[in-house]
GROMACS .gro file of C-alpha atoms in nm:
model
  485
    1MET     CA    1  11.606   9.039   8.232
    2LYS     CA    2  11.612   9.417   8.241
    3ARG     CA    3  11.274   9.572   8.319
    4LYS     CA    4  11.166   9.862   8.099
    5MET     CA    5  10.984  10.106   8.326
    6ALA     CA    6  10.868  10.466   8.298
    7ALA     CA    7  10.708  10.697   8.551
    8LEU     CA    8  10.538  11.038   8.561
    9VAL     CA    9  10.571  11.204   8.903
   10ILE     CA   10  10.396  11.531   8.990
   11GLY     CA   11  10.390  11.718   9.320
   12ASN     CA   12  10.182  12.036   9.355
   13GLY     CA   13  10.195  12.245   9.670
   14ALA     CA   14  10.210  12.616   9.578
   15TYR     CA   15   9.841  12.662   9.499
   16ARG     CA   16   9.747  13.010   9.386
   17ASP     CA   17   9.404  13.027   9.548
   18CYS     CA   18   9.446  12.833   9.872
   19GLY     CA   19   9.796  12.875  10.004
   20VAL     CA   20  10.079  12.625  10.015
   21LEU     CA   21  10.078  12.254  10.097
   22LYS     CA   22  10.420  12.194  10.248
   23ASN     CA   23  10.482  11.831  10.154
   24PRO     CA   24  10.369  11.740   9.798
   25VAL     CA   25  10.684  11.866   9.625
   26ASN     CA   26  10.896  11.673   9.877
   27ASP     CA   27  10.676  11.369   9.819
   28ALA     CA   28  10.728  11.389   9.443
   29ASP     CA   29  11.102  11.453   9.473
   30ASP     CA   30  11.153  11.157   9.707
   31MET     CA   31  10.938  10.924   9.499
   32ALA     CA   32  11.119  11.025   9.179
   33THR     CA   33  11.455  10.955   9.343
   34LYS     CA   34  11.334  10.620   9.471
   35LEU     CA   35  11.189  10.515   9.136
   36ARG     CA   36  11.508  10.611   8.952
   37SER     CA   37  11.702  10.389   9.193
   38TYR     CA   38  11.486  10.099   9.074
   39GLY     CA   39  11.555  10.171   8.708
   40PHE     CA   40  11.251  10.380   8.613
   41HIS     CA   41  11.285  10.648   8.346
   42VAL     CA   42  11.121  10.930   8.541
   43VAL     CA   43  10.949  11.240   8.406
   44SER     CA   44  10.883  11.476   8.697
   45SER     CA   45  10.726  11.814   8.759
   46ALA     CA   46  10.695  12.029   9.070
   47ASP     CA   47  10.425  12.293   9.126
   48ALA     CA   48  10.292  12.228   8.777
   49THR     CA   49  10.039  12.446   8.599
   50ARG     CA   50   9.760  12.287   8.397
   51ILE     CA   51   9.963  12.332   8.079
   52ASP     CA   52  10.269  12.177   8.249
   53MET     CA   53  10.065  11.874   8.357
   54ASP     CA   54   9.927  11.822   8.005
   55ARG     CA   55  10.275  11.846   7.855
   56ARG     CA   56  10.422  11.598   8.102
   57LEU     CA   57  10.135  11.358   8.038
   58ARG     CA   58  10.203  11.370   7.662
   59GLU     CA   59  10.571  11.302   7.728
   60PHE     CA   60  10.473  11.012   7.952
   61LYS     CA   61  10.241  10.877   7.682
   62ASP     CA   62  10.535  10.861   7.438
   63LEU     CA   63  10.746  10.673   7.695
   64LEU     CA   64  10.472  10.418   7.753
   65ALA     CA   65  10.504  10.309   7.390
   66THR     CA   66  10.843  10.153   7.464
   67ASN     CA   67  10.813  10.047   7.831
   68ASP     CA   68  10.657   9.743   7.996
   69VAL     CA   69  10.572   9.914   8.327
   70GLY     CA   70  10.410  10.256   8.360
   71LEU     CA   71  10.369  10.437   8.692
   72PHE     CA   72  10.186  10.763   8.764
   73PHE     CA   73  10.231  10.939   9.100
   74PHE     CA   74  10.054  11.257   9.209
   75ALA     CA   75  10.072  11.446   9.538
   76GLY     CA   76   9.860  11.754   9.595
   77HIS     CA   77   9.495  11.859   9.589
   78GLY     CA   78   9.249  11.622   9.426
   79MET     CA   79   8.870  11.626   9.429
   80GLN     CA   80   8.562  11.474   9.272
   81ILE     CA   81   8.317  11.686   9.078
   82ASP     CA   82   7.997  11.520   8.953
   83GLY     CA   83   8.149  11.179   9.025
   84THR     CA   84   8.466  11.244   8.820
   85ASN     CA   85   8.807  11.291   8.983
   86TYR     CA   86   9.034  11.585   8.908
   87LEU     CA   87   9.396  11.654   9.002
   88LEU     CA   88   9.445  12.023   9.065
   89ALA     CA   89   9.719  12.229   8.900
   90THR     CA   90   9.873  12.518   9.087
   91ASP     CA   91   9.679  12.759   8.861
   92THR     CA   92   9.346  12.575   8.868
   93ASP     CA   93   9.058  12.827   8.866
   94THR     CA   94   8.860  12.754   9.182
   95SER     CA   95   8.596  13.020   9.134
   96SER     CA   96   8.342  12.743   9.085
   97GLU     CA   97   8.326  12.368   9.036
   98LEU     CA   98   8.274  12.421   8.662
   99ASP     CA   99   8.584  12.640   8.636
  100ALA     CA  100   8.785  12.397   8.847
  101LYS     CA  101   8.713  12.088   8.643
  102HIS     CA  102   8.798  12.263   8.315
  103SER     CA  103   9.132  12.390   8.449
  104SER     CA  104   9.252  12.069   8.618
  105LEU     CA  105   9.384  11.735   8.497
  106SER     CA  106   9.111  11.474   8.480
  107LEU     CA  107   9.213  11.148   8.643
  108ASP     CA  108   9.010  10.968   8.377
  109LYS     CA  109   9.241  11.118   8.114
  110VAL     CA  110   9.544  10.971   8.291
  111ILE     CA  111   9.374  10.632   8.328
  112ASP     CA  112   9.274  10.632   7.961
  113THR     CA  113   9.627  10.728   7.852
  114MET     CA  114   9.774  10.437   8.046
  115ALA     CA  115   9.500  10.189   7.950
  116LYS     CA  116   9.559  10.248   7.579
  117SER     CA  117   9.938  10.219   7.609
  118GLN     CA  118  10.163   9.921   7.536
  119ALA     CA  119  10.260   9.887   7.904
  120SER     CA  120  10.147   9.552   8.045
  121MET     CA  121  10.172   9.672   8.406
  122LYS     CA  122  10.011  10.004   8.502
  123ILE     CA  123  10.048  10.155   8.850
  124MET     CA  124   9.881  10.473   8.975
  125ILE     CA  125   9.951  10.622   9.320
  126LEU     CA  126   9.744  10.919   9.436
  127ASP     CA  127   9.829  11.110   9.752
  128ALA     CA  128   9.565  11.355   9.645
  129CYS     CA  129   9.281  11.389   9.891
  130ARG     CA  130   9.393  11.675  10.111
  131ASN     CA  131   9.117  11.874  10.279
  132ASN     CA  132   8.924  12.077  10.019
  133PRO     CA  133   8.950  12.448  10.113
  134TRP     CA  134   8.664  12.537   9.875
  135GLU     CA  135   8.411  12.296  10.023
  136ARG     CA  136   8.209  12.560  10.208
  137ALA     CA  137   8.222  12.820   9.931
  138TRP     CA  138   8.085  12.560   9.688
  139HIS     CA  139   7.817  12.447   9.942
  140ARG     CA  140   7.935  12.086   9.926
  141ASP     CA  141   7.831  11.813  10.170
  142ALA     CA  142   8.049  11.545  10.326
  143SER     CA  143   7.951  11.285  10.067
  144THR     CA  144   8.167  11.458   9.805
  145ARG     CA  145   8.485  11.452  10.011
  146GLY     CA  146   8.788  11.267   9.880
  147LEU     CA  147   8.808  11.100   9.542
  148ALA     CA  148   8.532  10.899   9.381
  149SER     CA  149   8.561  10.528   9.316
  150VAL     CA  150   8.713  10.451   8.975
  151TYR     CA  151   8.739  10.154   8.742
  152ALA     CA  152   9.084   9.996   8.711
  153PRO     CA  153   9.142   9.877   8.351
  154LYS     CA  154   9.305   9.540   8.291
  155GLY     CA  155   9.661   9.520   8.423
  156THR     CA  156   9.616   9.827   8.647
  157ILE     CA  157   9.645   9.894   9.019
  158ILE     CA  158   9.539  10.231   9.161
  159GLY     CA  159   9.645  10.323   9.513
  160PHE     CA  160   9.457  10.597   9.698
  161ALA     CA  161   9.579  10.778  10.009
  162THR     CA  162   9.228  10.761  10.159
  163SER     CA  163   8.900  10.577  10.141
  164PRO     CA  164   8.596  10.765  10.001
  165GLY     CA  165   8.478  11.042  10.232
  166GLU     CA  166   8.813  11.078  10.406
  167VAL     CA  167   9.087  11.337  10.365
  168ALA     CA  168   9.463  11.275  10.361
  169GLU     CA  169   9.701  11.406  10.623
  170ASP     CA  170   9.971  11.634  10.484
  171GLY     CA  171  10.208  11.494  10.746
  172THR     CA  172  10.413  11.655  11.019
  173GLY     CA  173  10.755  11.579  10.872
  174ARG     CA  174  10.905  11.602  10.527
  175ASN     CA  175  10.641  11.383  10.362
  176GLY     CA  176  10.267  11.336  10.364
  177THR     CA  177  10.148  11.050  10.583
  178TYR     CA  178  10.067  10.824  10.286
  179THR     CA  179  10.385  10.892  10.090
  180ALA     CA  180  10.596  10.851  10.404
  181ALA     CA  181  10.446  10.504  10.449
  182LEU     CA  182  10.509  10.421  10.083
  183LEU     CA  183  10.873  10.522  10.114
  184GLN     CA  184  10.900  10.311  10.430
  185HIS     CA  185  10.772   9.990  10.270
  186ILE     CA  186  10.872  10.017   9.904
  187ASP     CA  187  11.224   9.885   9.973
  188THR     CA  188  11.104   9.558  10.131
  189PRO     CA  189  11.278   9.286   9.927
  190ASP     CA  190  11.056   9.056   9.719
  191CYS     CA  191  10.738   9.218   9.849
  192SER     CA  192  10.458   9.218   9.589
  193ILE     CA  193  10.291   9.551   9.521
  194GLU     CA  194   9.962   9.429   9.669
  195THR     CA  195  10.137   9.325   9.992
  196MET     CA  196  10.325   9.655  10.000
  197PHE     CA  197   9.998   9.850   9.981
  198LYS     CA  198   9.858   9.642  10.269
  199ARG     CA  199  10.159   9.732  10.482
  200VAL     CA  200  10.118  10.097  10.382
  201ARG     CA  201   9.753  10.086  10.490
  202ASN     CA  202   9.848   9.946  10.830
  203THR     CA  203  10.113  10.215  10.882
  204VAL     CA  204   9.880  10.498  10.772
  205ALA     CA  205   9.607  10.376  11.005
  206ALA     CA  206   9.852  10.361  11.295
  207GLU     CA  207   9.994  10.707  11.222
  208THR     CA  208   9.648  10.868  11.203
  209ARG     CA  209   9.491  10.654  11.478
  210GLY     CA  210   9.245  10.512  11.229
  211LYS     CA  211   9.130  10.845  11.081
  212GLN     CA  212   9.282  10.771  10.740
  213THR     CA  213   9.252  10.442  10.553
  214SER     CA  214   9.434  10.396  10.225
  215TRP     CA  215   9.279  10.167   9.965
  216GLU     CA  216   9.332  10.024   9.619
  217HIS     CA  217   9.149   9.924   9.303
  218THR     CA  218   9.327   9.647   9.115
  219SER     CA  219   9.288   9.432   8.806
  220LEU     CA  220   9.641   9.294   8.806
  221SER     CA  221   9.686   8.943   8.677
  222GLY     CA  222  10.065   8.933   8.721
  223GLU     CA  223  10.300   9.020   9.004
  224PHE     CA  224  10.514   9.331   9.043
  225TYR     CA  225  10.798   9.396   9.288
  226PHE     CA  226  10.982   9.724   9.330
  227ASN     CA  227  11.278   9.568   9.513
  228MET     CA  228  11.346   9.230   9.357
  229SER     CA  229  11.627   9.008   9.479
  230LEU     CA  230  11.873   8.887   9.217
  231GLY     CA  231  11.708   8.545   9.226
  232ARG     CA  232  11.383   8.695   9.099
  233VAL     CA  233  11.549   8.907   8.830
  234ILE     CA  234  11.804   8.653   8.706
  235ARG     CA  235  11.620   8.346   8.582
  236GLU     CA  236  11.924   8.178   8.430
  237TYR     CA  237  12.067   8.052   8.760
  238LYS     CA  238  11.927   7.934   9.090
  239GLU     CA  239  11.937   8.137   9.411
  240THR     CA  240  12.189   7.886   9.553
  241SER     CA  241  12.424   7.963   9.265
  242LEU     CA  242  12.393   8.340   9.290
  243ALA     CA  243  12.439   8.317   9.666
  244ASP     CA  244  12.682   8.029   9.642
  245GLY     CA  245  12.742   8.027  10.014
  246LEU     CA  246  12.416   7.826  10.011
  247PHE     CA  247  12.539   7.581   9.745
  248VAL     CA  248  12.526   7.222   9.874
  249ILE     CA  249  12.799   6.985   9.754
  250ASP     CA  250  12.692   6.646   9.616
  251THR     CA  251  13.012   6.446   9.567
  252SER     CA  252  12.838   6.201   9.334
  253LYS     CA  253  12.858   6.477   9.071
  254LYS     CA  254  13.188   6.554   8.901
  255SER     CA  255  13.118   6.927   8.885
  256HIS     CA  256  13.058   6.933   9.260
  257ARG     CA  257  13.383   6.750   9.327
  258ILE     CA  258  13.561   7.018   9.121
  259ILE     CA  259  13.392   7.291   9.327
  260GLN     CA  260  13.485   7.114   9.649
  261GLY     CA  261  13.847   7.097   9.541
  262LEU     CA  262  13.855   7.463   9.438
  263LYS     CA  263  13.718   7.562   9.777
  264SER     CA  264  13.997   7.379   9.958
  265HIS     CA  265  14.236   7.681   9.980
  266ASN     CA  266  14.516   7.437   9.892
  267TRP     CA  267  14.690   7.503   9.562
  268TYR     CA  268  14.770   7.137   9.498
  269THR     CA  269  14.410   7.030   9.560
  270GLN     CA  270  14.280   7.318   9.349
  271ASN     CA  271  14.510   7.235   9.059
  272ASP     CA  272  14.410   6.866   9.076
  273ALA     CA  273  14.043   6.963   9.075
  274LEU     CA  274  14.082   7.165   8.756
  275GLU     CA  275  14.244   6.869   8.580
  276MET     CA  276  13.896   6.711   8.590
  277LEU     CA  277  13.750   6.995   8.385
  278ASP     CA  278  13.762   6.972   8.006
  279ALA     CA  279  13.527   7.017   7.710
  280ALA     CA  280  13.389   6.664   7.732
  281SER     CA  281  13.311   6.679   8.103
  282ALA     CA  282  13.179   7.036   8.085
  283SER     CA  283  12.927   6.937   7.817
  284LYS     CA  284  12.761   6.702   8.068
  285MET     CA  285  12.748   6.950   8.357
  286ALA     CA  286  12.446   7.156   8.456
  287ASP     CA  287  12.470   7.527   8.381
  288ASP     CA  288  12.417   7.610   8.749
  289SER     CA  289  12.708   7.390   8.850
  290LEU     CA  290  12.935   7.540   8.584
  291PHE     CA  291  12.835   7.889   8.702
  292VAL     CA  292  12.956   7.800   9.053
  293VAL     CA  293  13.268   7.635   8.906
  294GLY     CA  294  13.336   7.965   8.725
  295ARG     CA  295  13.300   8.162   9.047
  296ASN     CA  296  13.549   7.937   9.222
  297ILE     CA  297  13.793   7.934   8.930
  298TYR     CA  298  13.812   8.312   8.950
  299GLN     CA  299  13.850   8.297   9.327
  300THR     CA  300  14.137   8.048   9.304
  301ALA     CA  301  14.304   8.241   9.021
  302CYS     CA  302  14.308   8.550   9.241
  303GLY     CA  303  14.452   8.329   9.515
  304GLY     CA  304  14.740   8.218   9.290
  305ALA     CA  305  14.644   7.864   9.185
  306ASN     CA  306  14.844   7.797   8.867
  307ALA     CA  307  14.580   7.586   8.694
  308ALA     CA  308  14.313   7.855   8.740
  309ILE     CA  309  14.511   8.152   8.612
  310PRO     CA  310  14.490   8.057   8.240
  311PHE     CA  311  14.109   8.064   8.263
  312ALA     CA  312  14.137   8.430   8.366
  313THR     CA  313  14.416   8.532   8.129
  314ASN     CA  314  14.338   8.323   7.822
  315PHE     CA  315  13.978   8.216   7.862
  316LEU     CA  316  13.883   8.153   7.499
  317THR     CA  317  14.181   7.925   7.436
  318GLU     CA  318  14.137   7.746   7.770
  319THR     CA  319  13.771   7.671   7.693
  320SER     CA  320  13.818   7.586   7.325
  321GLY     CA  321  13.578   7.308   7.226
  322TYR     CA  322  13.331   7.378   7.508
  323PRO     CA  323  12.965   7.396   7.396
  324PRO     CA  324  12.872   7.767   7.372
  325GLU     CA  325  12.613   7.752   7.651
  326LYS     CA  326  12.861   7.579   7.885
  327ARG     CA  327  13.135   7.830   7.808
  328LYS     CA  328  12.886   8.108   7.878
  329ALA     CA  329  12.786   7.962   8.217
  330LEU     CA  330  13.151   7.936   8.318
  331LEU     CA  331  13.231   8.294   8.216
  332ASP     CA  332  12.908   8.423   8.374
  333GLY     CA  333  13.025   8.277   8.703
  334MET     CA  334  13.374   8.426   8.674
  335LEU     CA  335  13.237   8.772   8.599
  336PHE     CA  336  12.980   8.742   8.876
  337GLU     CA  337  13.252   8.659   9.129
  338ILE     CA  338  13.426   8.988   9.056
  339PHE     CA  339  13.128   9.187   9.184
  340PHE     CA  340  12.924   8.966   9.419
  341ASN     CA  341  13.002   8.798   9.750
  342PRO     CA  342  12.889   8.448   9.862
  343LYS     CA  343  12.558   8.595   9.984
  344GLY     CA  344  12.481   8.724   9.635
  345GLU     CA  345  12.534   9.083   9.750
  346LEU     CA  346  12.747   9.348   9.584
  347ARG     CA  347  13.099   9.361   9.722
  348GLU     CA  348  13.213   9.685   9.885
  349ALA     CA  349  13.522   9.661   9.664
  350ILE     CA  350  13.547   9.440   9.356
  351LYS     CA  351  13.771   9.136   9.345
  352ASP     CA  352  14.006   9.291   9.091
  353GLY     CA  353  14.282   9.032   9.051
  354TYR     CA  354  14.198   8.963   8.686
  355PHE     CA  355  13.931   9.227   8.627
  356ASP     CA  356  14.109   9.381   8.327
  357GLU     CA  357  14.197   9.045   8.173
  358LEU     CA  358  13.840   8.919   8.176
  359PHE     CA  359  13.697   9.244   8.046
  360GLU     CA  360  13.931   9.224   7.748
  361LEU     CA  361  13.690   8.953   7.634
  362GLN     CA  362  13.430   9.220   7.556
  363ARG     CA  363  13.600   9.251   7.218
  364TYR     CA  364  13.476   8.908   7.106
  365ALA     CA  365  13.136   8.813   6.970
  366GLU     CA  366  13.151   8.475   7.145
  367THR     CA  367  13.134   8.636   7.488
  368LYS     CA  368  12.888   8.923   7.436
  369GLU     CA  369  12.602   8.742   7.612
  370SER     CA  370  12.809   8.704   7.929
  371PHE     CA  371  12.870   9.078   7.941
  372ARG     CA  372  12.501   9.141   7.883
  373PHE     CA  373  12.436   8.908   8.177
  374ILE     CA  374  12.671   9.086   8.416
  375SER     CA  375  12.552   9.435   8.322
  376ASP     CA  376  12.191   9.327   8.382
  377ALA     CA  377  12.285   9.165   8.713
  378LEU     CA  378  12.462   9.480   8.830
  379GLN     CA  379  12.170   9.695   8.724
  380ALA     CA  380  11.928   9.464   8.906
  381ALA     CA  381  12.145   9.495   9.217
  382ARG     CA  382  12.119   9.875   9.182
  383GLY     CA  383  12.494   9.918   9.183
  384ASP     CA  384  12.621  10.275   9.159
  385PHE     CA  385  12.895  10.298   8.895
  386TYR     CA  386  13.070  10.564   8.691
  387ALA     CA  387  12.972  10.347   8.392
  388LEU     CA  388  12.780  10.020   8.412
  389PRO     CA  389  13.033   9.737   8.365
  390GLY     CA  390  12.955   9.525   8.063
  391LYS     CA  391  12.824   9.813   7.853
  392ASN     CA  392  13.169   9.897   7.714
  393ARG     CA  393  13.132  10.270   7.779
  394GLU     CA  394  13.450  10.478   7.794
  395VAL     CA  395  13.514  10.699   8.096
  396ALA     CA  396  13.740  11.003   8.061
  397VAL     CA  397  13.946  11.095   8.369
  398THR     CA  398  14.174  11.393   8.419
  399VAL     CA  399  14.427  11.373   8.701
  400ALA     CA  400  14.528  11.716   8.827
  401THR     CA  401  14.879  11.718   8.971
  402LYS     CA  402  15.129  11.962   9.113
  403LYS     CA  403  15.490  11.947   8.992
  404MET     CA  404  15.727  11.880   9.280
  405LYS     CA  405  16.105  11.846   9.293
  406ASP     CA  406  16.087  11.467   9.295
  407GLY     CA  407  15.775  11.404   9.085
  408TYR     CA  408  15.409  11.499   9.071
  409ARG     CA  409  15.160  11.517   9.359
  410VAL     CA  410  14.802  11.414   9.280
  411GLU     CA  411  14.565  11.686   9.397
  412ALA     CA  412  14.236  11.605   9.222
  413VAL     CA  413  14.075  11.348   8.992
  414PHE     CA  414  13.804  11.486   8.766
  415VAL     CA  415  13.521  11.288   8.603
  416ASP     CA  416  13.240  11.471   8.421
  417GLY     CA  417  13.366  11.802   8.559
  418ALA     CA  418  13.360  11.697   8.925
  419ASP     CA  419  13.650  11.613   9.156
  420VAL     CA  420  13.586  11.255   9.277
  421LEU     CA  421  13.898  11.221   9.491
  422ARG     CA  422  13.798  11.197   9.859
  423ALA     CA  423  13.921  11.075  10.196
  424LYS     CA  424  13.806  10.721  10.282
  425ASP     CA  425  13.699  10.842  10.626
  426GLU     CA  426  13.748  11.132  10.868
  427GLU     CA  427  14.079  10.992  10.990
  428TRP     CA  428  14.237  11.078  10.652
  429ASP     CA  429  14.040  11.400  10.592
  430VAL     CA  430  14.316  11.632  10.710
  431PRO     CA  431  14.473  11.950  10.567
  432GLU     CA  432  14.706  11.893  10.274
  433ALA     CA  433  15.017  11.974  10.477
  434GLU     CA  434  14.935  11.687  10.716
  435ARG     CA  435  14.870  11.420  10.455
  436PHE     CA  436  15.090  11.121  10.379
  437TYR     CA  437  15.160  11.021  10.019
  438GLU     CA  438  15.231  10.689   9.846
  439ARG     CA  439  15.477  10.665   9.557
  440LYS     CA  440  15.334  10.525   9.234
  441ASP     CA  441  15.430  10.512   8.868
  442LEU     CA  442  15.175  10.600   8.601
  443ASP     CA  443  15.077  10.240   8.528
  444ALA     CA  444  15.018  10.166   8.896
  445LEU     CA  445  14.799  10.473   8.935
  446VAL     CA  446  14.591  10.384   8.629
  447ARG     CA  447  14.542  10.030   8.765
  448GLN     CA  448  14.429  10.177   9.097
  449LEU     CA  449  14.185  10.411   8.926
  450SER     CA  450  14.052  10.125   8.714
  451ALA     CA  451  13.987   9.901   9.017
  452GLU     CA  452  13.838  10.173   9.239
  453MET     CA  453  13.620  10.320   8.963
  454VAL     CA  454  13.523   9.970   8.841
  455VAL     CA  455  13.612  10.065   8.485
  456PRO     CA  456  13.822   9.822   8.280
  457GLY     CA  457  14.159   9.965   8.178
  458ARG     CA  458  14.067   9.943   7.809
  459SER     CA  459  13.767  10.173   7.876
  460LEU     CA  460  13.947  10.418   8.104
  461LYS     CA  461  14.097  10.720   7.926
  462VAL     CA  462  14.333  10.896   8.168
  463THR     CA  463  14.507  11.226   8.102
  464PHE     CA  464  14.727  11.431   8.333
  465THR     CA  465  14.748  11.804   8.383
  466PRO     CA  466  15.018  11.914   8.368
  467ILE     CA  467  15.126  11.636   8.130
  468ALA     CA  468  15.343  11.386   8.313
  469ALA     CA  469  15.627  11.195   8.150
  470ALA     CA  470  15.579  10.820   8.104
  471ASN     CA  471  15.845  10.748   8.367
  472ALA     CA  472  15.721  11.012   8.610
  473GLU     CA  473  15.684  10.927   8.979
  474LEU     CA  474  15.355  11.024   9.136
  475ARG     CA  475  15.252  11.094   9.496
  476PHE     CA  476  14.899  10.976   9.578
  477PRO     CA  477  14.741  11.075   9.912
  478THR     CA  478  14.730  10.783  10.156
  479GLY     CA  479  14.380  10.697  10.274
  480TRP     CA  480  14.213  10.865   9.975
  481THR     CA  481  14.005  10.701   9.703
  482VAL     CA  482  13.795  10.760   9.392
  483ARG     CA  483  13.543  10.487   9.479
  484LYS     CA  484  13.176  10.580   9.471
  485VAL     CA  485  13.047  10.675   9.815
   0.00000   0.00000   0.00000
């Protein structure tokens, strides 16, 4: 489920012999940030010398040995010499064409490195055809402008900022025209890379009034999407289960009647519905249906339905005798409901009623695949967490307090050396003397930190400075939170 992807991103603007291009470093920085958000392991370099570029390429080559997708991005000066393309380093010797090609990075070398790698999907993006400032000195004609046509090895797509004979606009804003268009269209959900490049071409043509036409060489046999919806990433369950607001009830099926009862918002009806669920009936139900049953069991448990609560507090006992795959589908659904709303989107705040209780199950071998499932789902949804839920990583938190006459006032909450305590909005962002404070005991504060940080209590290691007594009363600022922004 998790895609293994690596990228090498280079942006060169501070050229020694021809002045500065203002946008390539911004282009590389913004592309690196975007690619990291999609789960790429990114190696990046800004204003790289020839030696820097060679070193980064060797590092990238090592990464390609263990990744399925490889992506190379370059922004800066590029040119063709004797039909071969070269990407210029900031210290490229431009005294002559011969000097230039022996002090630059050959595009063929990059292509060959990727072609011989284990990566099944290879993507190259070149915003590298800026106007050549040495054209006149080298007595070149217009036919040598831009980059030369190249062969795309099997499983490769190469995107160029321009067609042969054209030059790329450096852009009037933060980014070059081509990279700006890439950043505009790369986030389109479920848009194949070929379709994305077509949209980029249309935008570039419109921005330059037809003076610049991006183009691609491709030999892809499979599909690639930067921004995949959960339904494309998670193959175990249907889109109508992940976005269960779309789930259609068929009352001829027992599992659907259970779901219908759980959705009733009536405790008596919910409890009666769960009486229909046992090991024998579960063994006959489709995994998708049990996934949706699990979602609704967790929902009703948080709502206080007595028959649902044991599934959240004592899951293994409650599902004793269930076939392993059916138990997994049920737990997958319960875990999914904590983090995702009926549209299949991440919740702004988790549904934390039995968050700790369910994550206690991480200790058991029988449930490990469900926690793998939820961590992959959260990664696919590009959730921003202190630690990815499901990976069982501990998070150390230090709560800085000030001793008062009647207890301790919370003044900061540190994680990885940074204070993460902040006002929820500007209404609460007032000087300390004007703040209101809520009274909490230590256990209540730890539960709050666990829910807001989305870290199970068993993985949250909280210390206080100064050390607070177990029965100490704390004052926490009203309207403040440690949730990720």
